[in-house]
mmCIF file of C-alpha atoms in Angstrom:
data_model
loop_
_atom_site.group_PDB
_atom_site.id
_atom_site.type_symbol
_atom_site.label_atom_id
_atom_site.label_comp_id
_atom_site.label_asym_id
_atom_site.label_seq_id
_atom_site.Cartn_x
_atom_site.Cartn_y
_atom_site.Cartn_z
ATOM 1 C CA UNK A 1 -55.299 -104.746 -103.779
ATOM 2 C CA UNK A 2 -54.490 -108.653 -103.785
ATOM 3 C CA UNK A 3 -55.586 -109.628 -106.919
ATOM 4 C CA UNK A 4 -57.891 -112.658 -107.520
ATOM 5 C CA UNK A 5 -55.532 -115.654 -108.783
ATOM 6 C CA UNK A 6 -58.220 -118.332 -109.402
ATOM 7 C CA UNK A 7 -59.340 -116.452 -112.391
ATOM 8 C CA UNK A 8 -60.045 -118.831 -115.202
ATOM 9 C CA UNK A 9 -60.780 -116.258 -118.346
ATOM 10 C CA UNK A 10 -58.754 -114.034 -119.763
ATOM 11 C CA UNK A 11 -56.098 -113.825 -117.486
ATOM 12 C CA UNK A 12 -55.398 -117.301 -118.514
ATOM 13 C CA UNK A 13 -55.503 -119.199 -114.452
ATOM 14 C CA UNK A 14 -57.299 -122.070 -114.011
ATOM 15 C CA UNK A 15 -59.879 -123.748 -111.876
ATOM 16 C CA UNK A 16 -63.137 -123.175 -110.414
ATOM 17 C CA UNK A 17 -64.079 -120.176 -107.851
ATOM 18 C CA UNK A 18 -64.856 -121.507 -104.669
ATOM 19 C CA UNK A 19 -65.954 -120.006 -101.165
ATOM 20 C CA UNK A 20 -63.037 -117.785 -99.906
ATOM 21 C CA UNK A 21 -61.026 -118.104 -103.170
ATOM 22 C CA UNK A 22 -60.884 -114.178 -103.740
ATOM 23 C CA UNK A 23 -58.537 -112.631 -101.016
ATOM 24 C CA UNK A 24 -59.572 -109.331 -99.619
ATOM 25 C CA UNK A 25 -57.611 -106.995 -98.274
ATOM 26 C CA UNK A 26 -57.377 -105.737 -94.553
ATOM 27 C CA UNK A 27 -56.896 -102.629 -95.142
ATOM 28 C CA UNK A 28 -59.686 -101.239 -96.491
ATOM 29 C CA UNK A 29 -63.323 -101.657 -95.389
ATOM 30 C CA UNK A 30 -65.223 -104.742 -95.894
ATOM 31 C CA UNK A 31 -67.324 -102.754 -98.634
ATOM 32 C CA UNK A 32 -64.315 -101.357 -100.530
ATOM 33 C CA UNK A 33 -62.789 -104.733 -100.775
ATOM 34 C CA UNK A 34 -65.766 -106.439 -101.625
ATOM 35 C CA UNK A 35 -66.464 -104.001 -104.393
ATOM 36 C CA UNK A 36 -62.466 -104.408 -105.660
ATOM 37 C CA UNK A 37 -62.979 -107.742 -105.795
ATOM 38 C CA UNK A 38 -66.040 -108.112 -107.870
ATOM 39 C CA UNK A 39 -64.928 -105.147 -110.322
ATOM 40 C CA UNK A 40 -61.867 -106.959 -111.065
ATOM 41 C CA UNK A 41 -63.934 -110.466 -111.614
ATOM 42 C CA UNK A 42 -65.645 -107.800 -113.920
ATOM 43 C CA UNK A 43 -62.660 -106.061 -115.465
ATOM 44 C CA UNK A 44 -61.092 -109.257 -116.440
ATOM 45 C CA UNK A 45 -63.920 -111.221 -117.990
ATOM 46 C CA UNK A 46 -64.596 -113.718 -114.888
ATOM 47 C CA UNK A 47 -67.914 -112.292 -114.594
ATOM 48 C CA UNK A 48 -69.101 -111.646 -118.254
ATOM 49 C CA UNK A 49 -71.082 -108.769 -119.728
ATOM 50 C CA UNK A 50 -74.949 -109.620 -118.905
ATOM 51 C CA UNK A 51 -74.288 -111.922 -116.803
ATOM 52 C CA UNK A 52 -76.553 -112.403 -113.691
ATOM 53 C CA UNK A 53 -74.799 -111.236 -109.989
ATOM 54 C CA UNK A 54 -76.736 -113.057 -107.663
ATOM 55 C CA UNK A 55 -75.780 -112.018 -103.664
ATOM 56 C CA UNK A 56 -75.647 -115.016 -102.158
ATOM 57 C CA UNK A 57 -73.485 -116.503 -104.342
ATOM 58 C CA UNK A 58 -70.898 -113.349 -104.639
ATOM 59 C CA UNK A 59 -71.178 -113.867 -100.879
ATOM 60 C CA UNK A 60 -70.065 -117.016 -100.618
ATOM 61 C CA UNK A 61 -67.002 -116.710 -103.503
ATOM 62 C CA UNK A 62 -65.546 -113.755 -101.008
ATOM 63 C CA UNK A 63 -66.519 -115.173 -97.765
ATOM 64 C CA UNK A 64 -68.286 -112.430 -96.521
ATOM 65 C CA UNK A 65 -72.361 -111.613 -95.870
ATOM 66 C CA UNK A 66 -74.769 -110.944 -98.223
ATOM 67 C CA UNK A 67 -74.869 -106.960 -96.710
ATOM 68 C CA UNK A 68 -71.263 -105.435 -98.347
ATOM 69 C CA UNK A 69 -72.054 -107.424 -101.623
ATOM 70 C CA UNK A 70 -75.482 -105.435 -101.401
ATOM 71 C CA UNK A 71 -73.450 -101.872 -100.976
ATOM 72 C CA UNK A 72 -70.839 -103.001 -103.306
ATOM 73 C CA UNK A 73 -73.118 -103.672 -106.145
ATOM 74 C CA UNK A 74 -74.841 -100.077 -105.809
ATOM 75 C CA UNK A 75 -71.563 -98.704 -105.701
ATOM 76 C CA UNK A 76 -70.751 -100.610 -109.130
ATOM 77 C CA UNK A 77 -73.740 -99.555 -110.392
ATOM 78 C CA UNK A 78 -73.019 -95.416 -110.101
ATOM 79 C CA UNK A 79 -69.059 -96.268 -111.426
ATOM 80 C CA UNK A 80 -71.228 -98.298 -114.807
ATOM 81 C CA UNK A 81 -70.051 -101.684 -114.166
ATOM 82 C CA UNK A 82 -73.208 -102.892 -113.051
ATOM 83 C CA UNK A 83 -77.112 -102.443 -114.229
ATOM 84 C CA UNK A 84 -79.794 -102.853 -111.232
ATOM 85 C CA UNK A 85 -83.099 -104.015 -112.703
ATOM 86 C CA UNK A 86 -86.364 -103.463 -110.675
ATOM 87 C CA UNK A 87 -87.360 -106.990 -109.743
ATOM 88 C CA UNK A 88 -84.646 -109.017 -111.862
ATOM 89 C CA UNK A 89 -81.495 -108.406 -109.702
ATOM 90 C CA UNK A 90 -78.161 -107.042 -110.786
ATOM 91 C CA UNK A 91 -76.259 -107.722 -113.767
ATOM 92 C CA UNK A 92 -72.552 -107.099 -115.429
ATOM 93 C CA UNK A 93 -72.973 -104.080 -117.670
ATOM 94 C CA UNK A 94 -73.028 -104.197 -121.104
ATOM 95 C CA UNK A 95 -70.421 -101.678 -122.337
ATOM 96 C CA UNK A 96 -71.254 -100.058 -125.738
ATOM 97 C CA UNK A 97 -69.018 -98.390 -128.803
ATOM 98 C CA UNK A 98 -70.406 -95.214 -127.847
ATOM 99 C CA UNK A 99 -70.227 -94.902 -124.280
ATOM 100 C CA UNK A 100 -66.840 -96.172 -124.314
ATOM 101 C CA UNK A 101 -65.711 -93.730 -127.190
ATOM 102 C CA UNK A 102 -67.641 -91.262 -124.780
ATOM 103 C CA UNK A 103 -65.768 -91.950 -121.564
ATOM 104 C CA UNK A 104 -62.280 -91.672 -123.473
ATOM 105 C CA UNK A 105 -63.835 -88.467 -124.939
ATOM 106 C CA UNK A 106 -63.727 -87.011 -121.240
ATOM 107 C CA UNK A 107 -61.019 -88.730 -120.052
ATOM 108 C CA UNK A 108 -58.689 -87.733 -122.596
ATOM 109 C CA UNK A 109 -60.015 -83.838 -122.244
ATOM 110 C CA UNK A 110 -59.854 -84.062 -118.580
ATOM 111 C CA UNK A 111 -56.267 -85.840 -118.859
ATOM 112 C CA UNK A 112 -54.854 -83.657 -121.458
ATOM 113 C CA UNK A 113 -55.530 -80.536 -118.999
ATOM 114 C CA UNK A 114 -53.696 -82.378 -116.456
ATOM 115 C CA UNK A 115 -50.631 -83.028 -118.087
ATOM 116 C CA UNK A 116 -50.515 -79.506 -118.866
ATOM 117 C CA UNK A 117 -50.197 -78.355 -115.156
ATOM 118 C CA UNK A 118 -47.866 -80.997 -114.081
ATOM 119 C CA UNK A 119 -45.639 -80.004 -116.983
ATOM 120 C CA UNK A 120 -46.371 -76.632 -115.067
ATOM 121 C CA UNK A 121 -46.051 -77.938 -111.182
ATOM 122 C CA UNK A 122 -43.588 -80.751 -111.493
ATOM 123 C CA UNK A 123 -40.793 -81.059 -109.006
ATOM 124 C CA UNK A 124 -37.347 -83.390 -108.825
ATOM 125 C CA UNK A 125 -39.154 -85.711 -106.677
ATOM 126 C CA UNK A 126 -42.382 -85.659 -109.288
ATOM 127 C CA UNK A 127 -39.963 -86.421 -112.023
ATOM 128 C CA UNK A 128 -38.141 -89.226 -110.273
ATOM 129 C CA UNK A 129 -41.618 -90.705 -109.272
ATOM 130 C CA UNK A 130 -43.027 -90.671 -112.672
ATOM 131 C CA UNK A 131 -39.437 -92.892 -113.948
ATOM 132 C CA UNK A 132 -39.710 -95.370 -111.390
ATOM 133 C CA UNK A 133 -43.468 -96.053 -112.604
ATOM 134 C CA UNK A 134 -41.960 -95.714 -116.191
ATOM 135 C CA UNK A 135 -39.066 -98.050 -115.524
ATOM 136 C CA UNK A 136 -41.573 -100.837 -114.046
ATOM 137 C CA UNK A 137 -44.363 -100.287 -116.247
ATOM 138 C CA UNK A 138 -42.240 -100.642 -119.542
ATOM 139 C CA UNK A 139 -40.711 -103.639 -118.374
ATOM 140 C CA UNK A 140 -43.547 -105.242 -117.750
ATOM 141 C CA UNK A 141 -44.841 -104.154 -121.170
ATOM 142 C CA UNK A 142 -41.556 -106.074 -122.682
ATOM 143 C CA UNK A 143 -41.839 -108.959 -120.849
ATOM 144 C CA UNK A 144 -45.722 -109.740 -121.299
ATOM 145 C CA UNK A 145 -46.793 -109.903 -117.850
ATOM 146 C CA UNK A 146 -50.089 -110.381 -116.262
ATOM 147 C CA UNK A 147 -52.964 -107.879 -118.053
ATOM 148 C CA UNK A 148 -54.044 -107.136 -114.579
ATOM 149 C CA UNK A 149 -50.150 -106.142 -113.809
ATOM 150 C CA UNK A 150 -50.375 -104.106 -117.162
ATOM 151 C CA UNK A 151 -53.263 -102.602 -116.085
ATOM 152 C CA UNK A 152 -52.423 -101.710 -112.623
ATOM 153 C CA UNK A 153 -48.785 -99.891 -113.941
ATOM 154 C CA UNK A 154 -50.800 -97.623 -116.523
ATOM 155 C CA UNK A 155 -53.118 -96.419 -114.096
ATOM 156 C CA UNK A 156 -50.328 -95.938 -111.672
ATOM 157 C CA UNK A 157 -48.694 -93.757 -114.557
ATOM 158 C CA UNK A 158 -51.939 -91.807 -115.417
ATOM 159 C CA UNK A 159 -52.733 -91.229 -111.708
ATOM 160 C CA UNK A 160 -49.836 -89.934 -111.013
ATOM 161 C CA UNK A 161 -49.876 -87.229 -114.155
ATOM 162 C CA UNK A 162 -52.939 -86.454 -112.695
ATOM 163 C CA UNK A 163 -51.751 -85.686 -109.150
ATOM 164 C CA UNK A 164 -48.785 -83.773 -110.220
ATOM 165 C CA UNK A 165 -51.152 -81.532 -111.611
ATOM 166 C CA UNK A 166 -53.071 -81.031 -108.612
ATOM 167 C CA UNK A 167 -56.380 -80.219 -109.121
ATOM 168 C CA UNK A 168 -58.555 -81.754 -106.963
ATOM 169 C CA UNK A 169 -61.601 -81.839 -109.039
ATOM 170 C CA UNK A 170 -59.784 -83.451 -111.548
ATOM 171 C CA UNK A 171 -58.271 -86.039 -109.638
ATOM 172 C CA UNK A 172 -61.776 -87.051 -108.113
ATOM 173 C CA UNK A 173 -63.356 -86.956 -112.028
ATOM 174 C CA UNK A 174 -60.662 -88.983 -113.070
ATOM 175 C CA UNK A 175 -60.551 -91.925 -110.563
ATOM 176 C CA UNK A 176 -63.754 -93.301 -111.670
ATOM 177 C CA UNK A 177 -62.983 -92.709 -115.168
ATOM 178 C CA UNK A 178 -59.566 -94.702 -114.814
ATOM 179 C CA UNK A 179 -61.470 -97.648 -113.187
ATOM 180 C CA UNK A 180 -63.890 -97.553 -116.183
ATOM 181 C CA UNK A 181 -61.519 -97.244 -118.981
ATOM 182 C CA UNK A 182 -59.206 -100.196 -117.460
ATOM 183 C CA UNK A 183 -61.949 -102.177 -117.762
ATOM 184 C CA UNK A 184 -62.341 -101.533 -121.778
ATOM 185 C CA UNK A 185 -57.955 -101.441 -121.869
ATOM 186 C CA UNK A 186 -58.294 -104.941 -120.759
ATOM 187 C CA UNK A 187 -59.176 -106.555 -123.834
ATOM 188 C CA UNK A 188 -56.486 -105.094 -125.930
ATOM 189 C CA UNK A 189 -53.776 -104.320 -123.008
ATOM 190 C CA UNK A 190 -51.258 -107.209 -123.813
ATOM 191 C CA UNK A 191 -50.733 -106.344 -127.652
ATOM 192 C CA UNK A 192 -51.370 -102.313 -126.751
ATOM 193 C CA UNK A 193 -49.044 -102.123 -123.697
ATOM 194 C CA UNK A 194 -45.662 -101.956 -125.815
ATOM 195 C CA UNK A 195 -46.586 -98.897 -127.850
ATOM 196 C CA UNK A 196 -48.539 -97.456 -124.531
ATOM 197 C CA UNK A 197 -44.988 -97.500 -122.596
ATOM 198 C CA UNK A 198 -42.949 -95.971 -126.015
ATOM 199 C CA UNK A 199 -46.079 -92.884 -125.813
ATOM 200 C CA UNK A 200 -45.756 -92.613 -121.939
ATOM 201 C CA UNK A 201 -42.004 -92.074 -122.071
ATOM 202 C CA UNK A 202 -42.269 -89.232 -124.342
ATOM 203 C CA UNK A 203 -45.334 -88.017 -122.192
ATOM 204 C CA UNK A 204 -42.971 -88.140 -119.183
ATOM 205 C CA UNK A 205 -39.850 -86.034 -121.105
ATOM 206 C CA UNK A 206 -42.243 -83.677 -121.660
ATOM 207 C CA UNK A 207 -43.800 -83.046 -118.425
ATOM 208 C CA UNK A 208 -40.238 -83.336 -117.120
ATOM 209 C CA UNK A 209 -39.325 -80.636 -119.807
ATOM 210 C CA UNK A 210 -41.952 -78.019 -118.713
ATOM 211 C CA UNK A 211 -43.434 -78.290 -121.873
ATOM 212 C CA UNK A 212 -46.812 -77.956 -120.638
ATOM 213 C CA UNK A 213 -48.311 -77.768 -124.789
ATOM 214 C CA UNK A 214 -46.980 -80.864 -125.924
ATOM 215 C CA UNK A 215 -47.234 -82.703 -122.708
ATOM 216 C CA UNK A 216 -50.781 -82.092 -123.324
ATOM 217 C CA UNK A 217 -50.755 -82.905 -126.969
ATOM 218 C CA UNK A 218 -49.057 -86.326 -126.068
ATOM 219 C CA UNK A 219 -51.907 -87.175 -123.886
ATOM 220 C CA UNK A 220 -54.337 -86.203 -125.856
ATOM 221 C CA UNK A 221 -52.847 -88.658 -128.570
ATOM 222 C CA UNK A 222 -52.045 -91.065 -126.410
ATOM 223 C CA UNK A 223 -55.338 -91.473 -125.314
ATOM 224 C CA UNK A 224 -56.762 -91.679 -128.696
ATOM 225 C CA UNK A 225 -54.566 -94.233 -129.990
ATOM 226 C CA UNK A 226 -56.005 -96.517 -127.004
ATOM 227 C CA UNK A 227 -59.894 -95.453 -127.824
ATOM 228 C CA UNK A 228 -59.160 -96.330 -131.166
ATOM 229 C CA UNK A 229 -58.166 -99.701 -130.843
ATOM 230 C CA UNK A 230 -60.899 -100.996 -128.706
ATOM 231 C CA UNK A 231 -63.498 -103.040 -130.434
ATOM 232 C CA UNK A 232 -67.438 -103.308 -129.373
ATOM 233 C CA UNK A 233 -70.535 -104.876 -130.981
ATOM 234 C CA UNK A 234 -72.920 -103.014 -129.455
ATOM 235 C CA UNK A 235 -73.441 -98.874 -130.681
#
Protein backbone atom coordinates (compact mmCIF):
# COMPACT_ATOMS: atom_id res chain seq x y z
CA UNK A 1 0.00 0.00 0.00
CA UNK A 2 1.10 3.83 -0.23
CA UNK A 3 2.19 4.47 2.99
CA UNK A 4 1.06 7.53 5.05
CA UNK A 5 4.04 10.22 4.83
CA UNK A 6 2.57 12.94 7.11
CA UNK A 7 3.22 10.78 10.05
CA UNK A 8 4.60 12.83 12.87
CA UNK A 9 5.58 9.94 15.65
CA UNK A 10 7.77 7.46 15.42
CA UNK A 11 8.52 7.38 11.99
CA UNK A 12 10.09 10.67 12.62
CA UNK A 13 7.82 13.04 9.56
CA UNK A 14 6.46 16.04 10.48
CA UNK A 15 3.33 18.10 10.43
CA UNK A 16 -0.20 17.89 11.19
CA UNK A 17 -2.81 15.27 9.52
CA UNK A 18 -5.16 17.02 7.53
CA UNK A 19 -8.28 16.02 5.30
CA UNK A 20 -6.96 13.81 2.40
CA UNK A 21 -3.38 13.62 3.82
CA UNK A 22 -3.39 9.65 3.93
CA UNK A 23 -3.31 8.33 0.25
CA UNK A 24 -5.34 5.28 -0.45
CA UNK A 25 -4.84 3.02 -2.85
CA UNK A 26 -7.00 2.21 -6.04
CA UNK A 27 -6.63 -0.97 -6.06
CA UNK A 28 -8.22 -2.36 -3.40
CA UNK A 29 -11.72 -1.61 -2.07
CA UNK A 30 -12.58 1.49 -0.33
CA UNK A 31 -12.87 -0.70 2.99
CA UNK A 32 -9.51 -2.48 2.60
CA UNK A 33 -7.76 0.76 2.10
CA UNK A 34 -9.43 2.50 4.68
CA UNK A 35 -8.63 -0.21 7.15
CA UNK A 36 -4.65 -0.18 5.78
CA UNK A 37 -4.59 3.14 6.41
CA UNK A 38 -5.76 3.42 9.93
CA UNK A 39 -3.77 0.13 11.02
CA UNK A 40 -0.67 1.67 9.89
CA UNK A 41 -1.59 5.19 11.80
CA UNK A 42 -1.90 2.36 14.49
CA UNK A 43 1.19 0.29 13.82
CA UNK A 44 3.39 3.25 13.86
CA UNK A 45 2.28 5.16 16.92
CA UNK A 46 0.19 8.05 15.02
CA UNK A 47 -2.79 6.85 16.68
CA UNK A 48 -1.65 5.83 20.27
CA UNK A 49 -2.69 2.91 22.45
CA UNK A 50 -6.17 4.06 24.17
CA UNK A 51 -6.62 6.56 22.25
CA UNK A 52 -10.21 7.54 21.16
CA UNK A 53 -11.13 6.73 17.08
CA UNK A 54 -13.84 8.93 16.50
CA UNK A 55 -15.57 8.33 12.67
CA UNK A 56 -16.01 11.47 11.59
CA UNK A 57 -12.82 12.57 12.13
CA UNK A 58 -10.94 9.27 10.61
CA UNK A 59 -13.33 10.25 7.81
CA UNK A 60 -12.23 13.34 7.14
CA UNK A 61 -8.12 12.52 7.58
CA UNK A 62 -8.77 9.82 4.53
CA UNK A 63 -11.30 11.67 2.62
CA UNK A 64 -13.77 9.20 2.51
CA UNK A 65 -17.50 8.69 4.38
CA UNK A 66 -18.10 7.87 7.66
CA UNK A 67 -19.54 4.11 6.26
CA UNK A 68 -15.87 2.20 5.30
CA UNK A 69 -14.33 3.82 8.51
CA UNK A 70 -17.43 2.06 10.27
CA UNK A 71 -16.47 -1.53 8.48
CA UNK A 72 -12.88 -0.83 8.84
CA UNK A 73 -12.94 -0.39 12.52
CA UNK A 74 -14.93 -3.82 13.05
CA UNK A 75 -12.54 -5.34 10.91
CA UNK A 76 -9.64 -3.91 13.28
CA UNK A 77 -11.40 -4.95 16.01
CA UNK A 78 -11.48 -9.06 15.08
CA UNK A 79 -7.44 -8.59 13.81
CA UNK A 80 -6.93 -6.87 17.94
CA UNK A 81 -5.98 -3.50 16.94
CA UNK A 82 -9.02 -1.99 18.02
CA UNK A 83 -11.49 -2.37 21.28
CA UNK A 84 -15.35 -1.46 20.53
CA UNK A 85 -16.99 -0.30 23.76
CA UNK A 86 -20.86 -0.43 24.06
CA UNK A 87 -21.79 3.23 24.15
CA UNK A 88 -18.14 4.84 24.34
CA UNK A 89 -16.97 4.33 20.69
CA UNK A 90 -13.83 2.66 19.46
CA UNK A 91 -10.47 2.87 20.74
CA UNK A 92 -6.60 1.85 19.80
CA UNK A 93 -5.96 -1.39 21.64
CA UNK A 94 -3.96 -1.68 24.42
CA UNK A 95 -1.44 -4.47 23.67
CA UNK A 96 -0.28 -6.44 26.78
CA UNK A 97 3.12 -8.59 27.77
CA UNK A 98 1.08 -11.55 27.64
CA UNK A 99 -0.92 -11.43 24.67
CA UNK A 100 1.95 -10.36 22.74
CA UNK A 101 4.27 -13.19 24.20
CA UNK A 102 1.02 -15.24 23.28
CA UNK A 103 0.69 -14.27 19.64
CA UNK A 104 4.57 -14.97 19.04
CA UNK A 105 3.82 -18.24 20.94
CA UNK A 106 1.55 -19.24 17.83
CA UNK A 107 3.21 -17.54 15.37
CA UNK A 108 6.46 -18.96 15.93
CA UNK A 109 4.74 -22.70 16.20
CA UNK A 110 2.73 -22.05 13.20
CA UNK A 111 5.96 -20.51 11.38
CA UNK A 112 8.37 -23.07 12.46
CA UNK A 113 6.02 -25.83 10.71
CA UNK A 114 6.19 -23.79 7.70
CA UNK A 115 9.67 -23.51 7.20
CA UNK A 116 9.82 -27.10 7.52
CA UNK A 117 7.75 -27.81 4.30
CA UNK A 118 9.28 -25.19 2.21
CA UNK A 119 12.65 -26.64 3.13
CA UNK A 120 10.55 -29.72 1.82
CA UNK A 121 8.66 -27.97 -1.38
CA UNK A 122 11.13 -25.35 -2.43
CA UNK A 123 11.92 -24.90 -6.07
CA UNK A 124 14.84 -22.75 -8.14
CA UNK A 125 12.39 -20.09 -8.61
CA UNK A 126 11.36 -20.28 -4.60
CA UNK A 127 14.99 -19.99 -3.82
CA UNK A 128 15.73 -17.10 -6.13
CA UNK A 129 12.54 -15.32 -4.74
CA UNK A 130 13.42 -15.69 -1.19
CA UNK A 131 17.30 -13.84 -2.18
CA UNK A 132 15.86 -11.06 -3.90
CA UNK A 133 13.65 -10.32 -0.63
CA UNK A 134 16.94 -11.18 1.30
CA UNK A 135 19.12 -8.94 -0.82
CA UNK A 136 16.57 -5.86 -0.31
CA UNK A 137 15.58 -6.52 3.09
CA UNK A 138 19.27 -6.68 4.46
CA UNK A 139 20.15 -3.65 2.80
CA UNK A 140 17.70 -1.84 4.11
CA UNK A 141 18.56 -3.26 7.55
CA UNK A 142 22.30 -1.72 6.90
CA UNK A 143 21.33 1.38 5.80
CA UNK A 144 18.58 2.31 8.54
CA UNK A 145 15.71 2.95 6.44
CA UNK A 146 12.19 3.79 7.19
CA UNK A 147 10.67 1.25 10.18
CA UNK A 148 7.67 0.99 8.01
CA UNK A 149 10.20 -0.11 4.99
CA UNK A 150 11.77 -2.52 7.67
CA UNK A 151 8.66 -3.72 8.45
CA UNK A 152 7.17 -4.24 5.13
CA UNK A 153 10.65 -6.40 3.88
CA UNK A 154 10.30 -8.85 7.00
CA UNK A 155 6.88 -9.62 6.38
CA UNK A 156 7.62 -9.95 2.74
CA UNK A 157 10.37 -12.55 3.92
CA UNK A 158 8.07 -14.42 6.42
CA UNK A 159 5.17 -14.50 3.91
CA UNK A 160 6.92 -15.85 1.53
CA UNK A 161 8.44 -18.91 3.88
CA UNK A 162 5.04 -19.34 4.51
CA UNK A 163 3.80 -19.73 0.92
CA UNK A 164 6.58 -21.92 -0.13
CA UNK A 165 5.26 -24.18 2.25
CA UNK A 166 1.89 -24.21 0.98
CA UNK A 167 -0.54 -24.90 3.32
CA UNK A 168 -3.38 -23.00 3.01
CA UNK A 169 -4.57 -23.00 6.50
CA UNK A 170 -1.45 -21.81 7.51
CA UNK A 171 -1.07 -19.09 5.24
CA UNK A 172 -4.65 -17.71 6.20
CA UNK A 173 -3.61 -18.20 10.26
CA UNK A 174 -0.61 -16.46 9.61
CA UNK A 175 -1.66 -13.25 7.73
CA UNK A 176 -3.40 -11.84 10.63
CA UNK A 177 -0.79 -12.89 12.91
CA UNK A 178 1.96 -11.06 10.71
CA UNK A 179 -0.18 -7.84 10.74
CA UNK A 180 -0.35 -8.17 14.58
CA UNK A 181 3.16 -8.94 15.37
CA UNK A 182 4.45 -5.96 12.96
CA UNK A 183 2.67 -3.88 14.97
CA UNK A 184 4.66 -4.98 18.37
CA UNK A 185 8.20 -5.32 15.80
CA UNK A 186 7.68 -1.70 15.35
CA UNK A 187 8.98 -0.43 18.43
CA UNK A 188 12.20 -2.27 18.39
CA UNK A 189 12.54 -2.83 14.39
CA UNK A 190 15.36 -0.20 13.70
CA UNK A 191 17.95 -1.55 16.39
CA UNK A 192 16.44 -5.41 15.79
CA UNK A 193 16.47 -5.35 11.95
CA UNK A 194 20.40 -5.95 11.60
CA UNK A 195 20.51 -9.18 13.58
CA UNK A 196 16.83 -10.10 12.01
CA UNK A 197 18.52 -10.02 8.34
CA UNK A 198 21.99 -12.06 9.74
CA UNK A 199 19.02 -14.92 11.26
CA UNK A 200 16.95 -14.74 7.96
CA UNK A 201 19.96 -15.49 5.78
CA UNK A 202 20.76 -18.57 7.57
CA UNK A 203 16.91 -19.35 7.61
CA UNK A 204 17.03 -18.99 3.80
CA UNK A 205 20.41 -21.48 3.33
CA UNK A 206 18.56 -23.75 5.05
CA UNK A 207 15.33 -23.90 3.37
CA UNK A 208 17.43 -23.65 0.21
CA UNK A 209 19.44 -26.70 1.63
CA UNK A 210 16.39 -29.02 2.16
CA UNK A 211 17.11 -29.05 5.59
CA UNK A 212 13.64 -29.05 6.61
CA UNK A 213 14.88 -29.66 10.81
CA UNK A 214 16.97 -26.80 11.11
CA UNK A 215 15.08 -24.58 8.82
CA UNK A 216 12.54 -25.06 11.40
CA UNK A 217 14.82 -24.70 14.35
CA UNK A 218 16.03 -21.29 12.83
CA UNK A 219 12.57 -20.03 12.85
CA UNK A 220 11.68 -21.10 15.82
CA UNK A 221 14.76 -19.08 17.25
CA UNK A 222 14.40 -16.48 15.20
CA UNK A 223 11.17 -15.76 16.33
CA UNK A 224 12.06 -15.89 19.90
CA UNK A 225 14.87 -13.63 19.77
CA UNK A 226 12.22 -10.93 18.40
CA UNK A 227 9.48 -11.87 21.32
CA UNK A 228 12.15 -11.45 23.60
CA UNK A 229 13.14 -8.12 22.97
CA UNK A 230 9.84 -6.43 22.99
CA UNK A 231 9.03 -4.48 26.06
CA UNK A 232 5.29 -3.87 27.60
CA UNK A 233 3.95 -2.34 30.84
CA UNK A 234 0.93 -3.87 30.93
CA UNK A 235 0.76 -8.10 31.96
Amino acid sequence: MTTPDSLDSRTGSSGPLSRGSVPLMRRASLREQVRAAIEELIVFGRLAPGEHLAEESLAELLGVSRQPVREALQSLSTAGFVDLRTGRGAFVHEPTAREAREVFHVRALLESDSCRLAAQNIDDDGVRRLEAIYAEGHEASQQGEDPRRLIELNRAFHAAITEIGANRVSIALLTDLERRAGWYLATIISNRAPSSWVEHRAILDAVAGRDADLAGDLMLNHIDHSRDLLEFTGQ
